[in-house]
Coordinates of C-alpha atoms in Angstrom, one line a residue:
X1 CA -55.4 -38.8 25.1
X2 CA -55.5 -35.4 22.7
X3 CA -51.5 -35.1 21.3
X4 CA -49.9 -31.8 22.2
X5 CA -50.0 -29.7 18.7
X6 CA -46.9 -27.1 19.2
X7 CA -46.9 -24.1 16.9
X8 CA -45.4 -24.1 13.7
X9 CA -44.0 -20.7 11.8
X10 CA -45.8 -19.4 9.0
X11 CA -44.2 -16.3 7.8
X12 CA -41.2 -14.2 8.5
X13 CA -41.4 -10.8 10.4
X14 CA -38.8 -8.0 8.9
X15 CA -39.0 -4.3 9.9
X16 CA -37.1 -1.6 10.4
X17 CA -36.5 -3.7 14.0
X18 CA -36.7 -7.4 13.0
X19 CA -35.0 -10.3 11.3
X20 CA -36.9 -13.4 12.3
X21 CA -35.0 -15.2 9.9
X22 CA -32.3 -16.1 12.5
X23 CA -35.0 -18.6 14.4
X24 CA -34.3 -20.4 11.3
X25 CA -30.7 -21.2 11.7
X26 CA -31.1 -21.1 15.7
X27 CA -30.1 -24.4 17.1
X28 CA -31.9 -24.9 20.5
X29 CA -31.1 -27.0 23.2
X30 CA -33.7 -28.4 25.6
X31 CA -33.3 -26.1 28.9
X32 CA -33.3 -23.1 26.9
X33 CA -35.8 -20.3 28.1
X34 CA -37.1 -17.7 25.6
X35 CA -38.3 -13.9 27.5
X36 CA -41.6 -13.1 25.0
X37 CA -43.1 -9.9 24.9
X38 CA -44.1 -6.4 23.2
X39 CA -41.7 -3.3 24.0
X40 CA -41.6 -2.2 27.7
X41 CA -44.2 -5.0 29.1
X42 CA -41.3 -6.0 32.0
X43 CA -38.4 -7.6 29.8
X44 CA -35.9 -6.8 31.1
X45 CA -37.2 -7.1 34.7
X46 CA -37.9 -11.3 33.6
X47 CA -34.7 -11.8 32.0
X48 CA -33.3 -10.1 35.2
X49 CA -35.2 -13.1 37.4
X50 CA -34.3 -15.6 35.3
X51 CA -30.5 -14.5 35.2
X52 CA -30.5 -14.7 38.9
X53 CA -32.5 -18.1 39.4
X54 CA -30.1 -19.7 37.3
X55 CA -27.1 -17.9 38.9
X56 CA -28.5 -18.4 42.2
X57 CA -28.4 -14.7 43.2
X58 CA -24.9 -13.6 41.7
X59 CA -25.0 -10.0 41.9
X60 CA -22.9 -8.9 38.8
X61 CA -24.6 -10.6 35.5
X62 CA -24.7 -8.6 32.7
X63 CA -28.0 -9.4 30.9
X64 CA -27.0 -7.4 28.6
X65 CA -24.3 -9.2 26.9
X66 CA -25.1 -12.7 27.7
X67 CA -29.0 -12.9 26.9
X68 CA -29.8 -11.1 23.4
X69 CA -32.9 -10.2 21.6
X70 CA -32.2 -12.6 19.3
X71 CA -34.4 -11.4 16.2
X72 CA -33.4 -8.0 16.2
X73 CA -31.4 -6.5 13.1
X74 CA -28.4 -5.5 15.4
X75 CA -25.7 -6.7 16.4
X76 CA -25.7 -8.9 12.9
X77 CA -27.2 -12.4 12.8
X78 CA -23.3 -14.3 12.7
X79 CA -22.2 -12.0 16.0
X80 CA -25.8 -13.1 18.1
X81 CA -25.5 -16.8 17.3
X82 CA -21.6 -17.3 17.8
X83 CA -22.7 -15.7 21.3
X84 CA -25.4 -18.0 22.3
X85 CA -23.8 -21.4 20.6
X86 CA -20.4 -20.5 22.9
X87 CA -22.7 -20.0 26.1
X88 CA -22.1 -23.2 28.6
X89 CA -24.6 -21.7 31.4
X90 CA -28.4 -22.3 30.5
X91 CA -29.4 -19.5 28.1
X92 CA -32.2 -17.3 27.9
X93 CA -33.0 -14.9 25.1
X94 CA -35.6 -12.3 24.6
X95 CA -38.2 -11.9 21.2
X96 CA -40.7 -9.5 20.7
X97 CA -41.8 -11.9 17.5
X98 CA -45.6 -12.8 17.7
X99 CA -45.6 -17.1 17.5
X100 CA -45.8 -17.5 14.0
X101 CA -43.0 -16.1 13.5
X102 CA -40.9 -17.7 16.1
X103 CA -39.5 -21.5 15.4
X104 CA -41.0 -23.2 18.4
X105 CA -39.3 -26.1 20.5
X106 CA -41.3 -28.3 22.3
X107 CA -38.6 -28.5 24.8
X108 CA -37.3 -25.1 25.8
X109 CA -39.4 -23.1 28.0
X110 CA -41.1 -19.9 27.3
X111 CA -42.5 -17.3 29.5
X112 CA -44.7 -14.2 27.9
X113 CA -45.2 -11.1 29.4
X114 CA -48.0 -8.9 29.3
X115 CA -48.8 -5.2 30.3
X116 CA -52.3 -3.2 29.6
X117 CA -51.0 -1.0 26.0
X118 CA -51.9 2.1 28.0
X119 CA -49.3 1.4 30.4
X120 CA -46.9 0.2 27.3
X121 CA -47.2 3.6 25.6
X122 CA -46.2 5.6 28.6
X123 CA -43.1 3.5 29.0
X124 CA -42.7 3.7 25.4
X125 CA -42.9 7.5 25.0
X126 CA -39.9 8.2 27.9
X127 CA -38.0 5.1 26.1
X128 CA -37.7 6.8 22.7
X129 CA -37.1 10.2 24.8
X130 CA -34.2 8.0 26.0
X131 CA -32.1 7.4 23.2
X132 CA -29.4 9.4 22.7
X133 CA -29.2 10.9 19.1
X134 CA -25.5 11.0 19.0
X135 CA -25.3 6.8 19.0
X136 CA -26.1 6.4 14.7
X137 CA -23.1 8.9 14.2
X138 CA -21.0 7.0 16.5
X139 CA -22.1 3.3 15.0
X140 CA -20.9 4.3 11.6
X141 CA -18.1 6.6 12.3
X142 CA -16.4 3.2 14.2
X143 CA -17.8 0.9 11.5
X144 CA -19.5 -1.6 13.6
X145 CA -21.8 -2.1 10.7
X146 CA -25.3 -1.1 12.2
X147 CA -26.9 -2.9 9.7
X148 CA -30.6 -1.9 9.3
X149 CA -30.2 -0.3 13.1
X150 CA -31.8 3.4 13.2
X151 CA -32.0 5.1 15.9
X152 CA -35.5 7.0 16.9
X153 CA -35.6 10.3 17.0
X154 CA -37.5 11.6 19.8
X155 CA -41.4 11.7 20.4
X156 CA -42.6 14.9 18.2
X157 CA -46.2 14.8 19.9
X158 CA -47.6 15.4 23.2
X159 CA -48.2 12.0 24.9
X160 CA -52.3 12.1 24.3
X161 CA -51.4 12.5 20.8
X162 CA -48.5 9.7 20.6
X163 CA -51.0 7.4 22.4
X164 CA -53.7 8.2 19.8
X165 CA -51.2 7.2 16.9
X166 CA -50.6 4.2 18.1
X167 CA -53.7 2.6 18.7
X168 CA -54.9 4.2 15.3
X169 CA -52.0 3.1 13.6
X170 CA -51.7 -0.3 15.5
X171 CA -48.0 0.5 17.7
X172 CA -46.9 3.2 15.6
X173 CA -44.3 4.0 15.8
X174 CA -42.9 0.5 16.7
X175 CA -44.5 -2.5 15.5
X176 CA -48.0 -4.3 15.7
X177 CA -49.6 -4.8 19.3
X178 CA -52.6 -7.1 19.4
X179 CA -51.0 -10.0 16.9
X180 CA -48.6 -10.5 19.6
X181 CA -50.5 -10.9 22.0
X182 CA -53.1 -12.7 20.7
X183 CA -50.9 -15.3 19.2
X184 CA -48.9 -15.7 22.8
X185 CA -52.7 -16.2 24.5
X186 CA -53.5 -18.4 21.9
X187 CA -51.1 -21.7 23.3
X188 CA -51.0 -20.5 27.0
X189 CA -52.4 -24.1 28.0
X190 CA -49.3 -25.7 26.3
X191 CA -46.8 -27.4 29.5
X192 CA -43.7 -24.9 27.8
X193 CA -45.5 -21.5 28.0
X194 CA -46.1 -19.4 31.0
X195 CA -48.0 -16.4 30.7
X196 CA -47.3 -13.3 33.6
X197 CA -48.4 -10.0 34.0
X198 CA -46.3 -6.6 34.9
X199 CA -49.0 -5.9 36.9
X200 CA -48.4 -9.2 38.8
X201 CA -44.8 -8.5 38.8
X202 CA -45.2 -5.1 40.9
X203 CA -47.4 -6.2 43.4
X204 CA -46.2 -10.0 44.3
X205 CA -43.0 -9.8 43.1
X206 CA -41.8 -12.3 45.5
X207 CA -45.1 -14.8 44.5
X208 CA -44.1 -14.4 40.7
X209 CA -40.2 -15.7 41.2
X210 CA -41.4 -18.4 42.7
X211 CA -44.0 -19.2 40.0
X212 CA -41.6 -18.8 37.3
X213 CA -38.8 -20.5 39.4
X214 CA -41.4 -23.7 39.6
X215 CA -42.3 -23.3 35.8
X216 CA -38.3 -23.6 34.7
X217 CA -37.8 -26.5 37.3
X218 CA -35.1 -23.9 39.1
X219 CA -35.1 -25.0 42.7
X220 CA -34.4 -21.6 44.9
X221 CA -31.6 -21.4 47.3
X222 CA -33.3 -20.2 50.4
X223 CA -30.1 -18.7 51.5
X224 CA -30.0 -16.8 48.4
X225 CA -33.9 -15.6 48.2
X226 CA -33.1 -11.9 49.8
X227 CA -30.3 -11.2 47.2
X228 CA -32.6 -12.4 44.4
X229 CA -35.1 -10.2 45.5
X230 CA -33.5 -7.4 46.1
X231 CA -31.1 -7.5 42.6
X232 CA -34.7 -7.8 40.7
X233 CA -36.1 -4.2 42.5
X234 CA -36.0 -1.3 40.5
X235 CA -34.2 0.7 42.3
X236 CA -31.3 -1.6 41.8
X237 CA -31.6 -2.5 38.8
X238 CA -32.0 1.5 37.6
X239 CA -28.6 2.0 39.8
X240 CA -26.9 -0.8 38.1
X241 CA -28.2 -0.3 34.3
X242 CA -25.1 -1.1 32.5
X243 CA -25.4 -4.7 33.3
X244 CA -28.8 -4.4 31.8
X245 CA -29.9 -2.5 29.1
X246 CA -30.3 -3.9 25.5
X247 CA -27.6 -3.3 23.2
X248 CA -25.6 -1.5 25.4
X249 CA -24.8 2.0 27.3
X250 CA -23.7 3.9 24.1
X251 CA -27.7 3.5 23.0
X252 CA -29.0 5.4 26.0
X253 CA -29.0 8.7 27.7
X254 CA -27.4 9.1 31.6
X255 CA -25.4 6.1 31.2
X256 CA -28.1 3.6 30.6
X257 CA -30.4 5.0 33.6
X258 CA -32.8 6.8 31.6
X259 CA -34.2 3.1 30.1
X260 CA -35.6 2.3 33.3
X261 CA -38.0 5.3 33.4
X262 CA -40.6 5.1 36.5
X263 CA -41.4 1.0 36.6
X264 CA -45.0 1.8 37.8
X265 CA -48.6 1.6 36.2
X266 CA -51.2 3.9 35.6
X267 CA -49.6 6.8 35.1
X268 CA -52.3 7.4 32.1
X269 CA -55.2 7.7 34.0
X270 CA -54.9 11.1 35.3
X271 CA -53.7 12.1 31.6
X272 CA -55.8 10.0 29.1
X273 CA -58.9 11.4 28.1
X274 CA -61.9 8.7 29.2
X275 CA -63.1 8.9 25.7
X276 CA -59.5 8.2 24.3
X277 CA -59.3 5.1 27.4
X278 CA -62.4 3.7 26.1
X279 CA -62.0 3.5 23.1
X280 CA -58.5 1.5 24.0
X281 CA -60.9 -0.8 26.0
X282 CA -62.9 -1.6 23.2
X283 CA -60.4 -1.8 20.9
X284 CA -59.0 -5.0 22.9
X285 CA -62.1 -6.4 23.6
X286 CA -62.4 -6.5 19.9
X287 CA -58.7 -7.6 19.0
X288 CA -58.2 -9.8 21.8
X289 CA -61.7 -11.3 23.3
X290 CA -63.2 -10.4 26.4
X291 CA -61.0 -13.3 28.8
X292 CA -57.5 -11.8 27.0
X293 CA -58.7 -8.3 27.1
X294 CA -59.4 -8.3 31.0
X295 CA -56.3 -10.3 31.7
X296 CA -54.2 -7.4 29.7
X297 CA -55.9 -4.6 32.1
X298 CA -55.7 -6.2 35.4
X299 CA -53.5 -9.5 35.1
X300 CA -56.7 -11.4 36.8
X301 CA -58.8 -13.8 34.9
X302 CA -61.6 -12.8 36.7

């Protein structure tokens, strides 16, 4: 029998967004669940499932403040791990850190989501449009020390030209796209990763709890299953953003609304020029391999 070879890091991954260096002082315990992913590929929607398979439906958990994205540079690295080490429920935390970068547990559980980039940058565009301007004034003015947190100022291009930066410029101007994903696709067969699709997530969203429920060893209060579906619709979730954004209502115009922008696909393809779409295609094919690269565009194998 071949032994199970888990990943270990190689490098740290510090940016204008990230301090991977927490993972190292991170102490896990065995049921914990890491949320994997690149910006706007369905976080927040699969933190949302998670929260309400392990709180069996409760209607009122604030994502928000209970599960992190542990390796970003704000809050500061004391105020995120006093959080999670004084949590009692099972935890789940979110990353955007491609694997190397991560310091992986053979026992906690992690689940990766993907979303074809085209579909990524249209999210992306309305999410920096989002932000509201005033928050870095406000940050310093009440000294909460936002460390290395900048706020983005909004999208200067039109969204052909936005698009075409970042796949020239490999996720400008966020971070790197295909590492991620290739490293996350790299140890899909291990027992501890699940990978899904946002894709998957739209059109069977009921099939997809389930297969993440099974995948954490959650068992699903039947008499539960309608209020877990319907707090994980967009619509709801959009209604009740406060429980939900990342780092908080201050960060986001309308109260927090204006994160959850349309929760659809394809909104590119009327838009994107086919010469501009194709050369995304290839692009993945190329970065990713042709199995990766048609899972990212359709969330089917084959």
């Amino acid at each position: 029998m071949n032994e199970i070879r888990f990943p270990v890091k190689t490098g740290e991954y510090e940016n204008r967004f990230f301090d991977s260096t927490i993972w190292n002082d991170f102490v896990y315990r065995d049921d914990d669940v890491v949320i994997a992913s690149y910006a706007k590929a369905g976080t927040t929607l699969v933190q949302q499932i998670v929260a309400q398979l392990i709180f069996n439906g409760k209607e009122d958990v604030e994502i928000s403040k209970i599960s992190p994205w542990l390796d970003s540079v704000y809050p500061d690295k004391a105020t995120k791990l006093n959080l999670v080490e004084s949590q009692t429920h099972r935890r789940f935390l979110k990353t955007h850190l491609p694997v190397g970068s991560l310091v992986f547990s053979p026992r906690a559980k992690y689940i990766y989501i993907c979303r074809d980039g085209r579909d990524i940058v249209w999210s992306l565009y309305d999410h920096q449009s989002a932000l509201r301007q005033e928050t870095q004034t406000e940050l310093n003015a009440n000294g909460e020390k936002p460390g290395r947190l900048r706020v983005m100022a909004p999208p200067q291009a039109l969204i052909v030209d936005y698009f075409t930066d970042w796949l020239n410029q490999d996720g400008h101007p966020f971070w790197p796209f295909w590492e991620g994903i290739r490293s996350w696709w790299s140890i899909r067969h291990l027992p501890n990763v699940l990978i899904v699709h946002f894709a998957n997530l739209i059109e069977d969203m009921p099939g997809e709890i389930r297969r993440i429920a099974k995948f954490l060893d959650t068992p699903i209060d039947e008499s539960q299953w309608e209020a877990i579906i319907r707090h994980c619709s967009f619509d709801y979730m959009k209604t009740h953003a406060a429980r939900y954004v990342p780092l908080g209502t201050g960060l986001w115009k309308e109260g927090g609304k204006a994160f959850f922008s349309k929760g659809k696909n394809a909104r590119w393809q009327d838009v994107l020029p086919t010469e501009l779409s194709d050369q995304y295609q290839r692009r993945a094919v190329k970065e990713l391999g042709e199995d990766c690269a048609r899972w990212l565009a359709t969330g089917k194998s084959r």
